[in-house]
């Protein structure tokens, strides 16, 4: 008789957002007259912008024409998109990245989940706490995290870097040496950022101890302050220690269309001189048959003048929501952070409520859905995440309801 992969059975509970959906559905069923406003999950609501739609239509037409039809895409991505990314993202920042260091994918969730495959099975990982759950769970699935302690909700072989009010939600360098360090800035869930000099310290540290930083920059487009780095390659020495993961989901609304990319400089080598770039190329070649041509054309259009203008308008729309949430909650006496360089607002639960108690309280009394901070890790306990991805009208209504509680 077959046996399932035992490492999967070690995962505690189900995926955070399935648990939330269950609770919200039960509440909706019991209260069919109540209008529930969802500021929980990190999904966009604005439609794809006109420049992207135009590119999609024209790519669809190409696919219906014998002369321009495309079959399998190159598994590392079309050069038109890889070259555009090098020009418009990295050259624009003064970063030295080549097209063959850019790998196009179907999004940052799969890349950030799959990237652990190219490290040894005993690689020691370090994560922020709270954290985007994908980083830890995929390492659990790979059998790399040791044993789980339900009391502390920590894995024995994972290095946790608490991000709390005390350190401004910025992790401190770990005392135990990791092999792989996951960083995400602007951060999901806290909405926090670090400065360029803080990020430089991480790059220097990784180079010193021989670790690799996996830098998730999914929210780069939301940065509004000048001192916040848009890419880890703005830091000196990042080419020998940093992988950067990016997505078209949050900056251009591709959550349902799927497109992302990962940058792996050829200068990242292990002791024997093996490059992570070659391993990732090998992995893509074996397990991935390329992002669709149509979607890659749509991604290219995001970088056009029109595309940039239109997607910036969408980001401004969400950030107007973020401002309303931030200011409204402050007025209501909440302790809040984030929401300036990120579409996430991180608040302290009032009256020492646990994250889940506050979740129930908000759902029952304001009919507003948010995300319990403890779902992102033990240091998220006592915190709660609201997102700016709703419509402006719903956001205003939700915050006005909370103010009245
Ligand atoms: C949303 C999100 C992603 C996933 O992006 P996709 O490209 O849609 O898969 C990756 N990382 C973080 C931190 C996110 O919040």
GROMACS .gro file of C-alpha atoms and ligand atoms in nm:
model
  420
    1UNK     CA    1   0.000   0.000   0.000
    2UNK     CA    2   0.132   0.347  -0.083
    3UNK     CA    3   0.228   0.594   0.185
    4UNK     CA    4   0.168   0.968   0.163
    5UNK     CA    5   0.448   1.220   0.206
    6UNK     CA    6   0.475   1.230   0.582
    7UNK     CA    7   0.619   1.581   0.582
    8UNK     CA    8   0.284   1.714   0.454
    9UNK     CA    9   0.111   1.562   0.756
   10UNK     CA   10   0.329   1.774   0.985
   11UNK     CA   11   0.161   2.095   0.866
   12UNK     CA   12  -0.056   2.225   1.149
   13UNK     CA   13  -0.419   2.302   1.059
   14UNK     CA   14  -0.524   2.413   0.714
   15UNK     CA   15  -0.418   2.718   0.520
   16UNK     CA   16  -0.497   3.038   0.713
   17UNK     CA   17  -0.733   3.180   0.453
   18UNK     CA   18  -0.940   2.860   0.434
   19UNK     CA   19  -0.997   2.887   0.811
   20UNK     CA   20  -1.108   3.248   0.774
   21UNK     CA   21  -1.338   3.163   0.483
   22UNK     CA   22  -1.505   2.890   0.690
   23UNK     CA   23  -1.580   3.131   0.975
   24UNK     CA   24  -1.705   3.406   0.742
   25UNK     CA   25  -1.927   3.166   0.546
   26UNK     CA   26  -2.083   3.035   0.867
   27UNK     CA   27  -2.150   3.392   0.984
   28UNK     CA   28  -2.298   3.489   0.644
   29UNK     CA   29  -2.528   3.187   0.647
   30UNK     CA   30  -2.653   3.268   0.996
   31UNK     CA   31  -2.692   3.640   0.916
   32UNK     CA   32  -2.816   3.665   0.556
   33UNK     CA   33  -2.932   4.027   0.605
   34UNK     CA   34  -2.588   4.162   0.707
   35UNK     CA   35  -2.353   4.322   0.456
   36UNK     CA   36  -2.009   4.177   0.522
   37UNK     CA   37  -1.711   4.387   0.412
   38UNK     CA   38  -1.397   4.188   0.341
   39UNK     CA   39  -1.068   4.356   0.419
   40UNK     CA   40  -0.901   4.025   0.491
   41UNK     CA   41  -0.732   3.850   0.203
   42UNK     CA   42  -0.461   4.022  -0.002
   43UNK     CA   43  -0.635   4.020  -0.337
   44UNK     CA   44  -0.684   4.315  -0.569
   45UNK     CA   45  -1.027   4.434  -0.682
   46UNK     CA   46  -0.955   4.689  -0.959
   47UNK     CA   47  -0.991   4.551  -1.313
   48UNK     CA   48  -0.686   4.514  -1.537
   49UNK     CA   49  -0.591   4.851  -1.685
   50UNK     CA   50  -0.667   4.943  -2.051
   51UNK     CA   51  -0.304   4.909  -2.167
   52UNK     CA   52  -0.299   4.549  -2.038
   53UNK     CA   53  -0.638   4.465  -2.189
   54UNK     CA   54  -0.524   4.601  -2.525
   55UNK     CA   55  -0.211   4.385  -2.516
   56UNK     CA   56  -0.416   4.080  -2.419
   57UNK     CA   57  -0.659   4.129  -2.709
   58UNK     CA   58  -0.384   4.168  -2.962
   59UNK     CA   59  -0.194   3.865  -2.828
   60UNK     CA   60  -0.514   3.657  -2.847
   61UNK     CA   61  -0.551   3.758  -3.212
   62UNK     CA   62  -0.192   3.652  -3.280
   63UNK     CA   63  -0.269   3.310  -3.135
   64UNK     CA   64  -0.556   3.267  -3.382
   65UNK     CA   65  -0.337   3.338  -3.684
   66UNK     CA   66  -0.120   3.067  -3.843
   67UNK     CA   67   0.161   3.318  -3.908
   68UNK     CA   68   0.187   3.444  -3.551
   69UNK     CA   69   0.064   3.147  -3.348
   70UNK     CA   70   0.290   3.048  -3.055
   71UNK     CA   71   0.324   2.705  -2.898
   72UNK     CA   72   0.527   2.636  -2.585
   73UNK     CA   73   0.682   2.951  -2.448
   74UNK     CA   74   1.056   2.934  -2.372
   75UNK     CA   75   1.059   2.788  -2.021
   76UNK     CA   76   1.268   3.072  -1.882
   77UNK     CA   77   1.046   3.338  -2.042
   78UNK     CA   78   1.028   3.534  -2.371
   79UNK     CA   79   1.321   3.769  -2.426
   80UNK     CA   80   1.089   4.060  -2.500
   81UNK     CA   81   0.977   4.045  -2.136
   82UNK     CA   82   1.310   3.955  -1.977
   83UNK     CA   83   1.482   4.240  -2.167
   84UNK     CA   84   1.208   4.484  -2.069
   85UNK     CA   85   1.246   4.391  -1.701
   86UNK     CA   86   1.622   4.443  -1.717
   87UNK     CA   87   1.574   4.785  -1.879
   88UNK     CA   88   1.272   4.921  -1.696
   89UNK     CA   89   1.325   4.774  -1.352
   90UNK     CA   90   1.694   4.711  -1.293
   91UNK     CA   91   1.879   4.954  -1.523
   92UNK     CA   92   1.642   5.223  -1.400
   93UNK     CA   93   1.765   5.155  -1.044
   94UNK     CA   94   2.128   5.136  -1.152
   95UNK     CA   95   2.136   4.763  -1.075
   96UNK     CA   96   2.352   4.529  -1.279
   97UNK     CA   97   2.117   4.244  -1.375
   98UNK     CA   98   2.128   4.054  -1.706
   99UNK     CA   99   1.835   3.904  -1.897
  100UNK     CA  100   1.961   3.549  -1.838
  101UNK     CA  101   1.937   3.612  -1.466
  102UNK     CA  102   1.562   3.684  -1.491
  103UNK     CA  103   1.325   3.384  -1.486
  104UNK     CA  104   0.962   3.446  -1.584
  105UNK     CA  105   0.703   3.245  -1.393
  106UNK     CA  106   0.334   3.219  -1.315
  107UNK     CA  107   0.371   3.421  -0.997
  108UNK     CA  108   0.553   3.486  -0.675
  109UNK     CA  109   0.365   3.234  -0.465
  110UNK     CA  110   0.497   2.942  -0.664
  111UNK     CA  111   0.846   3.093  -0.694
  112UNK     CA  112   0.873   3.172  -0.324
  113UNK     CA  113   0.743   2.824  -0.245
  114UNK     CA  114   0.957   2.635  -0.496
  115UNK     CA  115   1.287   2.817  -0.455
  116UNK     CA  116   1.375   2.610  -0.144
  117UNK     CA  117   1.417   2.305  -0.373
  118UNK     CA  118   1.757   2.427  -0.493
  119UNK     CA  119   1.904   2.426  -0.142
  120UNK     CA  120   2.030   2.121   0.046
  121UNK     CA  121   1.779   1.923   0.248
  122UNK     CA  122   1.950   2.027   0.572
  123UNK     CA  123   1.967   2.398   0.485
  124UNK     CA  124   1.880   2.610   0.786
  125UNK     CA  125   1.615   2.869   0.711
  126UNK     CA  126   1.550   3.198   0.888
  127UNK     CA  127   1.216   3.375   0.864
  128UNK     CA  128   1.054   3.683   1.006
  129UNK     CA  129   0.781   3.628   1.261
  130UNK     CA  130   0.506   3.712   1.161
  131UNK     CA  131   0.564   3.580   0.808
  132UNK     CA  132   0.393   3.511   0.475
  133UNK     CA  133   0.300   3.145   0.548
  134UNK     CA  134   0.431   3.007   0.216
  135UNK     CA  135   0.799   3.035   0.317
  136UNK     CA  136   0.768   2.813   0.624
  137UNK     CA  137   0.504   2.570   0.497
  138UNK     CA  138   0.700   2.481   0.183
  139UNK     CA  139   1.005   2.407   0.394
  140UNK     CA  140   0.788   2.190   0.620
  141UNK     CA  141   0.671   2.001   0.310
  142UNK     CA  142   1.038   1.952   0.219
  143UNK     CA  143   1.113   1.803   0.562
  144UNK     CA  144   1.354   2.079   0.655
  145UNK     CA  145   1.196   2.228   0.967
  146UNK     CA  146   1.230   1.967   1.245
  147UNK     CA  147   0.947   1.919   1.491
  148UNK     CA  148   0.653   2.145   1.560
  149UNK     CA  149   0.569   2.258   1.910
  150UNK     CA  150   0.196   2.335   1.926
  151UNK     CA  151   0.244   2.529   2.249
  152UNK     CA  152   0.484   2.782   2.099
  153UNK     CA  153   0.376   2.727   1.734
  154UNK     CA  154   0.744   2.713   1.641
  155UNK     CA  155   0.946   2.460   1.439
  156UNK     CA  156   1.260   2.332   1.609
  157UNK     CA  157   1.490   2.376   1.306
  158UNK     CA  158   1.371   2.719   1.191
  159UNK     CA  159   1.537   3.042   1.299
  160UNK     CA  160   1.267   3.295   1.383
  161UNK     CA  161   1.332   3.667   1.371
  162UNK     CA  162   1.056   3.839   1.567
  163UNK     CA  163   0.921   4.161   1.419
  164UNK     CA  164   0.743   4.348   1.693
  165UNK     CA  165   0.650   4.700   1.796
  166UNK     CA  166   0.976   4.707   1.997
  167UNK     CA  167   1.196   4.677   1.686
  168UNK     CA  168   0.964   4.869   1.455
  169UNK     CA  169   0.864   4.541   1.284
  170UNK     CA  170   1.215   4.515   1.137
  171UNK     CA  171   1.400   4.189   1.205
  172UNK     CA  172   1.735   4.184   1.381
  173UNK     CA  173   2.031   3.980   1.254
  174UNK     CA  174   1.997   3.624   1.385
  175UNK     CA  175   2.238   3.492   1.649
  176UNK     CA  176   2.235   3.141   1.499
  177UNK     CA  177   2.376   3.126   1.143
  178UNK     CA  178   2.119   3.050   0.870
  179UNK     CA  179   2.178   2.922   0.516
  180UNK     CA  180   1.870   3.083   0.365
  181UNK     CA  181   1.708   3.403   0.489
  182UNK     CA  182   1.359   3.501   0.375
  183UNK     CA  183   1.291   3.875   0.376
  184UNK     CA  184   0.984   4.051   0.242
  185UNK     CA  185   0.974   4.431   0.216
  186UNK     CA  186   0.741   4.615   0.202
  187UNK     CA  187   0.617   4.347   0.437
  188UNK     CA  188   0.313   4.130   0.425
  189UNK     CA  189   0.151   4.120   0.683
  190UNK     CA  190   0.288   4.419   0.880
  191UNK     CA  191   0.321   4.673   0.597
  192UNK     CA  192   0.660   4.767   0.745
  193UNK     CA  193   0.966   4.859   0.541
  194UNK     CA  194   1.338   4.886   0.610
  195UNK     CA  195   1.573   5.155   0.486
  196UNK     CA  196   1.842   5.101   0.227
  197UNK     CA  197   2.114   5.108   0.493
  198UNK     CA  198   1.926   4.849   0.701
  199UNK     CA  199   1.897   4.626   0.394
  200UNK     CA  200   2.267   4.681   0.322
  201UNK     CA  201   2.341   4.536   0.669
  202UNK     CA  202   2.153   4.221   0.571
  203UNK     CA  203   2.345   4.191   0.246
  204UNK     CA  204   2.677   4.239   0.427
  205UNK     CA  205   2.574   3.981   0.688
  206UNK     CA  206   2.467   3.724   0.425
  207UNK     CA  207   2.796   3.766   0.237
  208UNK     CA  208   2.990   3.733   0.561
  209UNK     CA  209   2.823   3.411   0.682
  210UNK     CA  210   2.766   3.257   0.337
  211UNK     CA  211   2.388   3.273   0.343
  212UNK     CA  212   2.145   3.349   0.062
  213UNK     CA  213   1.872   3.610   0.103
  214UNK     CA  214   1.542   3.542  -0.071
  215UNK     CA  215   1.399   3.889  -0.109
  216UNK     CA  216   1.027   3.902  -0.181
  217UNK     CA  217   0.954   4.240  -0.337
  218UNK     CA  218   0.591   4.174  -0.431
  219UNK     CA  219   0.485   4.513  -0.291
  220UNK     CA  220   0.765   4.724  -0.435
  221UNK     CA  221   0.522   4.939  -0.636
  222UNK     CA  222   0.359   5.067  -0.316
  223UNK     CA  223   0.675   5.237  -0.186
  224UNK     CA  224   0.617   5.608  -0.141
  225UNK     CA  225   0.909   5.712   0.082
  226UNK     CA  226   1.248   5.797  -0.073
  227UNK     CA  227   1.466   5.607   0.173
  228UNK     CA  228   1.301   5.268   0.110
  229UNK     CA  229   1.482   5.042  -0.140
  230UNK     CA  230   1.280   4.910  -0.436
  231UNK     CA  231   1.518   4.622  -0.501
  232UNK     CA  232   1.782   4.440  -0.300
  233UNK     CA  233   2.019   4.494  -0.595
  234UNK     CA  234   2.040   4.861  -0.494
  235UNK     CA  235   2.270   4.728  -0.220
  236UNK     CA  236   2.637   4.668  -0.279
  237UNK     CA  237   2.730   4.300  -0.283
  238UNK     CA  238   2.376   4.172  -0.340
  239UNK     CA  239   2.485   3.997  -0.661
  240UNK     CA  240   2.671   3.735  -0.458
  241UNK     CA  241   2.401   3.662  -0.203
  242UNK     CA  242   2.050   3.772  -0.305
  243UNK     CA  243   1.763   3.625  -0.500
  244UNK     CA  244   1.475   3.864  -0.570
  245UNK     CA  245   1.117   3.755  -0.629
  246UNK     CA  246   0.865   3.983  -0.796
  247UNK     CA  247   0.507   3.960  -0.908
  248UNK     CA  248   0.264   4.138  -1.138
  249UNK     CA  249  -0.021   4.060  -0.896
  250UNK     CA  250  -0.018   4.351  -0.656
  251UNK     CA  251   0.131   4.620  -0.884
  252UNK     CA  252  -0.083   4.549  -1.191
  253UNK     CA  253  -0.375   4.333  -1.079
  254UNK     CA  254  -0.256   4.001  -1.227
  255UNK     CA  255  -0.376   3.787  -0.933
  256UNK     CA  256  -0.615   3.605  -1.166
  257UNK     CA  257  -0.396   3.624  -1.478
  258UNK     CA  258  -0.071   3.501  -1.314
  259UNK     CA  259   0.273   3.638  -1.387
  260UNK     CA  260   0.588   3.689  -1.184
  261UNK     CA  261   0.963   3.656  -1.204
  262UNK     CA  262   1.266   3.562  -1.000
  263UNK     CA  263   1.611   3.708  -1.038
  264UNK     CA  264   1.912   3.487  -0.960
  265UNK     CA  265   2.248   3.651  -1.031
  266UNK     CA  266   2.512   3.415  -1.168
  267UNK     CA  267   2.753   3.532  -0.896
  268UNK     CA  268   2.575   3.334  -0.622
  269UNK     CA  269   2.785   3.019  -0.586
  270UNK     CA  270   2.830   2.751  -0.324
  271UNK     CA  271   3.173   2.634  -0.201
  272UNK     CA  272   3.221   2.409  -0.504
  273UNK     CA  273   3.129   2.688  -0.745
  274UNK     CA  274   2.781   2.557  -0.829
  275UNK     CA  275   2.552   2.843  -0.925
  276UNK     CA  276   2.194   2.872  -0.808
  277UNK     CA  277   2.115   3.028  -1.145
  278UNK     CA  278   2.200   2.702  -1.325
  279UNK     CA  279   2.000   2.494  -1.078
  280UNK     CA  280   1.693   2.712  -1.110
  281UNK     CA  281   1.720   2.702  -1.490
  282UNK     CA  282   1.740   2.323  -1.467
  283UNK     CA  283   1.438   2.314  -1.240
  284UNK     CA  284   1.233   2.538  -1.468
  285UNK     CA  285   1.329   2.325  -1.766
  286UNK     CA  286   1.213   2.011  -1.592
  287UNK     CA  287   0.905   2.126  -1.403
  288UNK     CA  288   0.774   2.435  -1.580
  289UNK     CA  289   0.659   2.486  -1.937
  290UNK     CA  290   0.658   2.864  -1.938
  291UNK     CA  291   0.409   3.138  -1.861
  292UNK     CA  292   0.154   3.188  -2.142
  293UNK     CA  293   0.256   3.412  -2.434
  294UNK     CA  294  -0.063   3.613  -2.395
  295UNK     CA  295   0.012   3.688  -2.032
  296UNK     CA  296   0.376   3.772  -2.096
  297UNK     CA  297   0.261   4.025  -2.361
  298UNK     CA  298   0.023   4.168  -2.101
  299UNK     CA  299   0.315   4.188  -1.857
  300UNK     CA  300   0.525   4.374  -2.113
  301UNK     CA  301   0.242   4.628  -2.150
  302UNK     CA  302   0.263   4.708  -1.778
  303UNK     CA  303   0.602   4.869  -1.850
  304UNK     CA  304   0.475   5.087  -2.137
  305UNK     CA  305   0.418   5.454  -2.067
  306UNK     CA  306   0.040   5.403  -2.064
  307UNK     CA  307   0.073   5.088  -1.854
  308UNK     CA  308   0.286   5.265  -1.594
  309UNK     CA  309   0.047   5.559  -1.575
  310UNK     CA  310  -0.260   5.337  -1.544
  311UNK     CA  311  -0.116   5.094  -1.290
  312UNK     CA  312   0.015   5.387  -1.083
  313UNK     CA  313  -0.343   5.517  -1.072
  314UNK     CA  314  -0.460   5.182  -0.938
  315UNK     CA  315  -0.192   5.187  -0.669
  316UNK     CA  316  -0.290   5.542  -0.577
  317UNK     CA  317  -0.651   5.422  -0.545
  318UNK     CA  318  -0.552   5.149  -0.299
  319UNK     CA  319  -0.321   5.381  -0.109
  320UNK     CA  320  -0.607   5.630  -0.067
  321UNK     CA  321  -0.790   5.341   0.104
  322UNK     CA  322  -0.482   5.270   0.315
  323UNK     CA  323  -0.473   5.633   0.428
  324UNK     CA  324  -0.841   5.625   0.521
  325UNK     CA  325  -0.791   5.307   0.724
  326UNK     CA  326  -0.477   5.436   0.894
  327UNK     CA  327  -0.622   5.773   0.989
  328UNK     CA  328  -0.965   5.637   1.081
  329UNK     CA  329  -0.820   5.376   1.314
  330UNK     CA  330  -0.588   5.631   1.475
  331UNK     CA  331  -0.888   5.857   1.538
  332UNK     CA  332  -1.067   5.562   1.693
  333UNK     CA  333  -0.773   5.518   1.932
  334UNK     CA  334  -0.605   5.215   1.775
  335UNK     CA  335  -0.230   5.166   1.761
  336UNK     CA  336  -0.157   5.122   1.391
  337UNK     CA  337   0.142   5.088   1.158
  338UNK     CA  338   0.210   5.010   0.793
  339UNK     CA  339  -0.015   5.156   0.525
  340UNK     CA  340   0.239   5.411   0.397
  341UNK     CA  341   0.458   5.199   0.165
  342UNK     CA  342   0.227   4.897   0.157
  343UNK     CA  343  -0.142   4.817   0.115
  344UNK     CA  344  -0.148   4.657   0.462
  345UNK     CA  345  -0.239   4.816   0.793
  346UNK     CA  346  -0.123   4.636   1.105
  347UNK     CA  347  -0.303   4.717   1.426
  348UNK     CA  348  -0.276   4.619   1.788
  349UNK     CA  349  -0.590   4.449   1.912
  350UNK     CA  350  -0.765   4.653   2.181
  351UNK     CA  351  -0.818   4.542   2.542
  352UNK     CA  352  -0.564   4.258   2.521
  353UNK     CA  353  -0.789   4.060   2.293
  354UNK     CA  354  -0.621   3.774   2.108
  355UNK     CA  355  -0.608   3.806   1.730
  356UNK     CA  356  -0.889   3.554   1.683
  357UNK     CA  357  -1.103   3.714   1.956
  358UNK     CA  358  -1.072   4.045   1.773
  359UNK     CA  359  -1.151   3.869   1.443
  360UNK     CA  360  -1.480   3.738   1.590
  361UNK     CA  361  -1.555   4.071   1.758
  362UNK     CA  362  -1.509   4.263   1.433
  363UNK     CA  363  -1.705   4.013   1.226
  364UNK     CA  364  -1.998   4.003   1.470
  365UNK     CA  365  -2.017   4.372   1.560
  366UNK     CA  366  -1.897   4.555   1.248
  367UNK     CA  367  -1.940   4.274   0.993
  368UNK     CA  368  -1.586   4.346   0.878
  369UNK     CA  369  -1.341   4.070   0.792
  370UNK     CA  370  -0.972   4.111   0.861
  371UNK     CA  371  -0.685   3.869   0.918
  372UNK     CA  372  -0.574   3.762   1.267
  373UNK     CA  373  -0.207   3.843   1.316
  374UNK     CA  374  -0.141   3.514   1.494
  375UNK     CA  375  -0.216   3.336   1.164
  376UNK     CA  376   0.120   3.469   1.041
  377UNK     CA  377   0.321   3.346   1.338
  378UNK     CA  378   0.333   3.372   1.718
  379UNK     CA  379   0.473   3.727   1.718
  380UNK     CA  380   0.163   3.829   1.523
  381UNK     CA  381  -0.052   3.749   1.827
  382UNK     CA  382  -0.232   4.054   1.958
  383UNK     CA  383  -0.225   4.206   1.610
  384UNK     CA  384  -0.460   4.223   1.316
  385UNK     CA  385  -0.416   4.295   0.944
  386UNK     CA  386  -0.650   4.503   0.730
  387UNK     CA  387  -0.593   4.542   0.357
  388UNK     CA  388  -0.645   4.842   0.133
  389UNK     CA  389  -0.757   4.628  -0.162
  390UNK     CA  390  -1.132   4.687  -0.120
  391UNK     CA  391  -1.338   4.947  -0.301
  392UNK     CA  392  -1.310   5.298  -0.158
  393UNK     CA  393  -1.682   5.299  -0.067
  394UNK     CA  394  -1.656   4.970   0.123
  395UNK     CA  395  -1.335   5.075   0.293
  396UNK     CA  396  -1.496   5.397   0.416
  397UNK     CA  397  -1.804   5.208   0.534
  398UNK     CA  398  -1.594   4.946   0.715
  399UNK     CA  399  -1.381   5.202   0.897
  400UNK     CA  400  -1.683   5.416   0.987
  401UNK     CA  401  -1.844   5.106   1.135
  402UNK     CA  402  -1.531   5.031   1.337
  403UNK     CA  403  -1.519   5.391   1.462
  404UNK     CA  404  -1.873   5.352   1.598
  405UNK     CA  405  -1.795   5.038   1.803
  406LIG     C1  406   0.060   3.816  -0.279
  406LIG     C2  407   0.196   3.777  -0.243
  406LIG     C3  408   0.272   3.699  -0.328
  406LIG     C4  409   0.206   3.618  -0.436
  406LIG     O1  410   0.199   3.674  -0.553
  406LIG     P1  411   0.150   3.593  -0.681
  406LIG     O2  412   0.241   3.645  -0.784
  406LIG     O3  413   0.007   3.630  -0.700
  406LIG     O4  414   0.166   3.447  -0.660
  406LIG     C5  415   0.405   3.672  -0.296
  406LIG     N1  416   0.458   3.719  -0.183
  406LIG     C6  417   0.386   3.791  -0.096
  406LIG     C7  418   0.451   3.838   0.027
  406LIG     C8  419   0.254   3.822  -0.124
  406LIG     O5  420   0.183   3.889  -0.036
   0.00000   0.00000   0.00000
